[in-house]
């Protein structure tokens, strides 16, 4: 999958997320499905933090001057499969603050702008397939896979948001 296709998936997935968040009220954004689960607001905070962390990782990976020699064969099916529980790293966990819909949308738009800025500064997109950075869960990944996993991660959490919305 090339960067153009990935960018299209990123846009489609983000549009779906924004449409869902836009349709929710403050009460829906701040309610928990279960006592120890995240609220929809917290899921969105996690997505924002994750995207910001990915931007930093991609920037660091692009600073490398040598092509990476790694075996990179991520199995993305389990990322979207909500039956597989994946614990978010502490750095990507949301806080207890409940954000309003407008603020969530602003922050989602801002984090996406930062991602697009980085991707638009890459003069040679093939660099994304030749440079890597270590992911906390998936280990060594080419930068193009970082970008691809971002929309898959977001699709996973859209499913979670729908589960929360339907369960409250």
PDB file of C-alpha atoms in Angstrom:
ATOM      1  CA  UNK A   1       0.000   0.000   0.000  1.00  0.00           C
ATOM      2  CA  UNK A   2       1.533   3.320  -1.021  1.00  0.00           C
ATOM      3  CA  UNK A   3       1.396   6.652   0.797  1.00  0.00           C
ATOM      4  CA  UNK A   4      -1.377   8.021  -1.423  1.00  0.00           C
ATOM      5  CA  UNK A   5      -3.651   5.059  -0.590  1.00  0.00           C
ATOM      6  CA  UNK A   6      -2.764   5.294   3.090  1.00  0.00           C
ATOM      7  CA  UNK A   7      -3.526   9.023   3.121  1.00  0.00           C
ATOM      8  CA  UNK A   8      -6.931   8.284   1.607  1.00  0.00           C
ATOM      9  CA  UNK A   9      -7.628   5.687   4.320  1.00  0.00           C
ATOM     10  CA  UNK A  10      -6.456   8.149   6.990  1.00  0.00           C
ATOM     11  CA  UNK A  11      -8.884  10.749   5.653  1.00  0.00           C
ATOM     12  CA  UNK A  12     -11.831   8.349   5.352  1.00  0.00           C
ATOM     13  CA  UNK A  13     -11.284   6.968   8.833  1.00  0.00           C
ATOM     14  CA  UNK A  14     -10.890  10.414  10.399  1.00  0.00           C
ATOM     15  CA  UNK A  15     -14.019  11.675   8.619  1.00  0.00           C
ATOM     16  CA  UNK A  16     -15.960   8.740  10.080  1.00  0.00           C
ATOM     17  CA  UNK A  17     -14.624   9.474  13.571  1.00  0.00           C
ATOM     18  CA  UNK A  18     -15.438  13.182  13.341  1.00  0.00           C
ATOM     19  CA  UNK A  19     -18.962  12.420  12.137  1.00  0.00           C
ATOM     20  CA  UNK A  20     -19.545  10.133  15.129  1.00  0.00           C
ATOM     21  CA  UNK A  21     -18.090  12.570  17.680  1.00  0.00           C
ATOM     22  CA  UNK A  22     -20.028  15.467  16.151  1.00  0.00           C
ATOM     23  CA  UNK A  23     -23.310  13.609  16.700  1.00  0.00           C
ATOM     24  CA  UNK A  24     -22.687  12.986  20.420  1.00  0.00           C
ATOM     25  CA  UNK A  25     -23.598  15.238  23.332  1.00  0.00           C
ATOM     26  CA  UNK A  26     -21.462  15.942  26.400  1.00  0.00           C
ATOM     27  CA  UNK A  27     -23.225  13.291  28.451  1.00  0.00           C
ATOM     28  CA  UNK A  28     -22.514  10.595  25.850  1.00  0.00           C
ATOM     29  CA  UNK A  29     -18.879  11.678  25.588  1.00  0.00           C
ATOM     30  CA  UNK A  30     -18.308  11.429  29.342  1.00  0.00           C
ATOM     31  CA  UNK A  31     -20.208   8.241  30.277  1.00  0.00           C
ATOM     32  CA  UNK A  32     -18.517   4.903  30.869  1.00  0.00           C
ATOM     33  CA  UNK A  33     -19.902   1.636  29.579  1.00  0.00           C
ATOM     34  CA  UNK A  34     -18.316  -0.138  32.567  1.00  0.00           C
ATOM     35  CA  UNK A  35     -16.795   1.271  35.793  1.00  0.00           C
ATOM     36  CA  UNK A  36     -13.140   0.891  34.742  1.00  0.00           C
ATOM     37  CA  UNK A  37     -13.534   1.478  31.007  1.00  0.00           C
ATOM     38  CA  UNK A  38     -12.705   4.613  29.070  1.00  0.00           C
ATOM     39  CA  UNK A  39     -15.288   7.191  28.103  1.00  0.00           C
ATOM     40  CA  UNK A  40     -15.633   8.211  24.464  1.00  0.00           C
ATOM     41  CA  UNK A  41     -13.830  11.436  25.380  1.00  0.00           C
ATOM     42  CA  UNK A  42     -10.944   9.391  26.767  1.00  0.00           C
ATOM     43  CA  UNK A  43     -10.813   7.174  23.677  1.00  0.00           C
ATOM     44  CA  UNK A  44     -10.494  10.329  21.591  1.00  0.00           C
ATOM     45  CA  UNK A  45      -7.787  11.689  23.908  1.00  0.00           C
ATOM     46  CA  UNK A  46      -5.914   8.413  23.396  1.00  0.00           C
ATOM     47  CA  UNK A  47      -6.215   8.782  19.610  1.00  0.00           C
ATOM     48  CA  UNK A  48      -4.908  12.358  19.790  1.00  0.00           C
ATOM     49  CA  UNK A  49      -1.953  11.378  22.007  1.00  0.00           C
ATOM     50  CA  UNK A  50      -1.163   8.404  19.785  1.00  0.00           C
ATOM     51  CA  UNK A  51      -1.138  10.510  16.634  1.00  0.00           C
ATOM     52  CA  UNK A  52       1.136  13.075  18.314  1.00  0.00           C
ATOM     53  CA  UNK A  53       3.508  10.305  19.408  1.00  0.00           C
ATOM     54  CA  UNK A  54       3.501   8.827  15.900  1.00  0.00           C
ATOM     55  CA  UNK A  55       4.457  12.226  14.467  1.00  0.00           C
ATOM     56  CA  UNK A  56       7.453  12.358  16.814  1.00  0.00           C
ATOM     57  CA  UNK A  57       8.445   8.785  15.928  1.00  0.00           C
ATOM     58  CA  UNK A  58       8.202   9.427  12.189  1.00  0.00           C
ATOM     59  CA  UNK A  59      10.305  12.596  12.552  1.00  0.00           C
ATOM     60  CA  UNK A  60      12.956  10.667  14.487  1.00  0.00           C
ATOM     61  CA  UNK A  61      12.939   7.827  11.974  1.00  0.00           C
ATOM     62  CA  UNK A  62      13.370  10.271   9.096  1.00  0.00           C
ATOM     63  CA  UNK A  63      16.500  11.706  10.727  1.00  0.00           C
ATOM     64  CA  UNK A  64      18.330   8.446  10.055  1.00  0.00           C
ATOM     65  CA  UNK A  65      20.721   8.745   7.141  1.00  0.00           C
ATOM     66  CA  UNK A  66      20.926   5.019   6.400  1.00  0.00           C
ATOM     67  CA  UNK A  67      18.412   2.597   4.986  1.00  0.00           C
ATOM     68  CA  UNK A  68      17.028   0.179   7.541  1.00  0.00           C
ATOM     69  CA  UNK A  69      17.646  -3.525   7.298  1.00  0.00           C
ATOM     70  CA  UNK A  70      14.815  -5.006   9.333  1.00  0.00           C
ATOM     71  CA  UNK A  71      12.403  -7.848   8.895  1.00  0.00           C
ATOM     72  CA  UNK A  72       9.081  -6.067   9.008  1.00  0.00           C
ATOM     73  CA  UNK A  73       6.005  -8.144   8.500  1.00  0.00           C
ATOM     74  CA  UNK A  74       3.312  -6.804  10.822  1.00  0.00           C
ATOM     75  CA  UNK A  75       0.072  -8.716  11.048  1.00  0.00           C
ATOM     76  CA  UNK A  76      -2.494  -5.925  11.117  1.00  0.00           C
ATOM     77  CA  UNK A  77      -5.623  -8.077  11.372  1.00  0.00           C
ATOM     78  CA  UNK A  78      -5.332  -8.345  15.127  1.00  0.00           C
ATOM     79  CA  UNK A  79      -5.036  -4.555  15.482  1.00  0.00           C
ATOM     80  CA  UNK A  80      -8.588  -3.991  14.241  1.00  0.00           C
ATOM     81  CA  UNK A  81      -9.950  -7.108  16.017  1.00  0.00           C
ATOM     82  CA  UNK A  82     -11.418  -5.801  19.283  1.00  0.00           C
ATOM     83  CA  UNK A  83     -11.430  -9.286  20.823  1.00  0.00           C
ATOM     84  CA  UNK A  84      -7.648  -8.901  21.184  1.00  0.00           C
ATOM     85  CA  UNK A  85      -7.005  -6.635  24.144  1.00  0.00           C
ATOM     86  CA  UNK A  86      -3.990  -4.388  23.734  1.00  0.00           C
ATOM     87  CA  UNK A  87      -2.891  -2.337  26.733  1.00  0.00           C
ATOM     88  CA  UNK A  88      -2.063   1.234  25.766  1.00  0.00           C
ATOM     89  CA  UNK A  89       1.415   2.364  26.846  1.00  0.00           C
ATOM     90  CA  UNK A  90       1.216   4.803  29.759  1.00  0.00           C
ATOM     91  CA  UNK A  91       2.384   7.661  27.543  1.00  0.00           C
ATOM     92  CA  UNK A  92      -0.687   7.193  25.301  1.00  0.00           C
ATOM     93  CA  UNK A  93      -3.270   6.755  28.072  1.00  0.00           C
ATOM     94  CA  UNK A  94      -5.876   9.496  28.518  1.00  0.00           C
ATOM     95  CA  UNK A  95      -6.346  11.461  31.702  1.00  0.00           C
ATOM     96  CA  UNK A  96      -9.618  11.701  33.621  1.00  0.00           C
ATOM     97  CA  UNK A  97     -10.579  15.040  32.114  1.00  0.00           C
ATOM     98  CA  UNK A  98     -13.707  14.947  29.980  1.00  0.00           C
ATOM     99  CA  UNK A  99     -13.442  17.054  26.855  1.00  0.00           C
ATOM    100  CA  UNK A 100     -16.393  18.612  25.064  1.00  0.00           C
ATOM    101  CA  UNK A 101     -17.097  17.548  21.485  1.00  0.00           C
ATOM    102  CA  UNK A 102     -15.857  20.809  19.979  1.00  0.00           C
ATOM    103  CA  UNK A 103     -12.541  20.555  21.845  1.00  0.00           C
ATOM    104  CA  UNK A 104     -12.100  16.910  20.830  1.00  0.00           C
ATOM    105  CA  UNK A 105     -12.650  17.808  17.179  1.00  0.00           C
ATOM    106  CA  UNK A 106     -10.202  20.732  17.398  1.00  0.00           C
ATOM    107  CA  UNK A 107      -7.535  18.517  18.946  1.00  0.00           C
ATOM    108  CA  UNK A 108      -8.126  15.732  16.419  1.00  0.00           C
ATOM    109  CA  UNK A 109      -7.822  18.246  13.589  1.00  0.00           C
ATOM    110  CA  UNK A 110      -4.660  19.712  15.114  1.00  0.00           C
ATOM    111  CA  UNK A 111      -2.947  16.329  15.533  1.00  0.00           C
ATOM    112  CA  UNK A 112      -3.845  15.424  11.936  1.00  0.00           C
ATOM    113  CA  UNK A 113      -2.449  18.743  10.696  1.00  0.00           C
ATOM    114  CA  UNK A 114       0.849  17.912  12.426  1.00  0.00           C
ATOM    115  CA  UNK A 115       0.927  14.474  10.788  1.00  0.00           C
ATOM    116  CA  UNK A 116       0.193  15.957   7.367  1.00  0.00           C
ATOM    117  CA  UNK A 117       2.907  18.591   7.849  1.00  0.00           C
ATOM    118  CA  UNK A 118       5.486  15.870   8.482  1.00  0.00           C
ATOM    119  CA  UNK A 119       4.323  13.683   5.606  1.00  0.00           C
ATOM    120  CA  UNK A 120       4.193  16.653   3.229  1.00  0.00           C
ATOM    121  CA  UNK A 121       7.812  17.560   4.008  1.00  0.00           C
ATOM    122  CA  UNK A 122       9.069  14.144   2.912  1.00  0.00           C
ATOM    123  CA  UNK A 123      10.619  14.910  -0.469  1.00  0.00           C
ATOM    124  CA  UNK A 124      11.100  11.243  -1.335  1.00  0.00           C
ATOM    125  CA  UNK A 125       8.123   9.148  -0.068  1.00  0.00           C
ATOM    126  CA  UNK A 126      10.147   5.951  -0.605  1.00  0.00           C
ATOM    127  CA  UNK A 127      12.132   6.997   2.493  1.00  0.00           C
ATOM    128  CA  UNK A 128       9.120   5.941   4.551  1.00  0.00           C
ATOM    129  CA  UNK A 129       9.628   2.396   3.272  1.00  0.00           C
ATOM    130  CA  UNK A 130      13.377   2.491   3.878  1.00  0.00           C
ATOM    131  CA  UNK A 131      13.608   4.013   7.362  1.00  0.00           C
ATOM    132  CA  UNK A 132      12.289   2.574  10.584  1.00  0.00           C
ATOM    133  CA  UNK A 133      11.660   3.408  14.212  1.00  0.00           C
ATOM    134  CA  UNK A 134      10.936   1.087  17.146  1.00  0.00           C
ATOM    135  CA  UNK A 135       7.272   0.901  18.131  1.00  0.00           C
ATOM    136  CA  UNK A 136       6.482   0.113  21.807  1.00  0.00           C
ATOM    137  CA  UNK A 137       4.112  -2.732  20.866  1.00  0.00           C
ATOM    138  CA  UNK A 138       5.052  -3.841  17.331  1.00  0.00           C
ATOM    139  CA  UNK A 139       8.844  -3.322  17.711  1.00  0.00           C
ATOM    140  CA  UNK A 140      10.828  -2.423  14.587  1.00  0.00           C
ATOM    141  CA  UNK A 141       8.553  -0.963  11.940  1.00  0.00           C
ATOM    142  CA  UNK A 142       9.196   0.885   8.717  1.00  0.00           C
ATOM    143  CA  UNK A 143       7.816   4.425   8.873  1.00  0.00           C
ATOM    144  CA  UNK A 144       5.241   3.663   6.175  1.00  0.00           C
ATOM    145  CA  UNK A 145       3.850   0.981   8.519  1.00  0.00           C
ATOM    146  CA  UNK A 146       3.658   3.551  11.320  1.00  0.00           C
ATOM    147  CA  UNK A 147       1.496   5.705   9.064  1.00  0.00           C
ATOM    148  CA  UNK A 148      -0.611   2.740   7.950  1.00  0.00           C
ATOM    149  CA  UNK A 149      -1.140   1.459  11.480  1.00  0.00           C
ATOM    150  CA  UNK A 150      -2.478   4.868  12.475  1.00  0.00           C
ATOM    151  CA  UNK A 151      -5.704   4.539  10.480  1.00  0.00           C
ATOM    152  CA  UNK A 152      -6.067   0.885  11.514  1.00  0.00           C
ATOM    153  CA  UNK A 153      -5.649   1.907  15.154  1.00  0.00           C
ATOM    154  CA  UNK A 154      -8.284   4.591  14.663  1.00  0.00           C
ATOM    155  CA  UNK A 155     -10.664   2.065  13.056  1.00  0.00           C
ATOM    156  CA  UNK A 156     -10.219  -0.157  16.110  1.00  0.00           C
ATOM    157  CA  UNK A 157     -11.197   2.688  18.400  1.00  0.00           C
ATOM    158  CA  UNK A 158     -14.138   3.737  16.234  1.00  0.00           C
ATOM    159  CA  UNK A 159     -15.514   0.246  16.913  1.00  0.00           C
ATOM    160  CA  UNK A 160     -14.866   0.825  20.624  1.00  0.00           C
ATOM    161  CA  UNK A 161     -16.646   4.195  20.519  1.00  0.00           C
ATOM    162  CA  UNK A 162     -19.665   2.602  18.848  1.00  0.00           C
ATOM    163  CA  UNK A 163     -19.667  -0.152  21.506  1.00  0.00           C
ATOM    164  CA  UNK A 164     -19.575   2.490  24.262  1.00  0.00           C
ATOM    165  CA  UNK A 165     -22.299   4.600  22.620  1.00  0.00           C
ATOM    166  CA  UNK A 166     -24.547   1.575  22.168  1.00  0.00           C
ATOM    167  CA  UNK A 167     -23.895   0.401  25.739  1.00  0.00           C
ATOM    168  CA  UNK A 168     -24.663   3.601  27.648  1.00  0.00           C
TER     169      UNK A 168
END
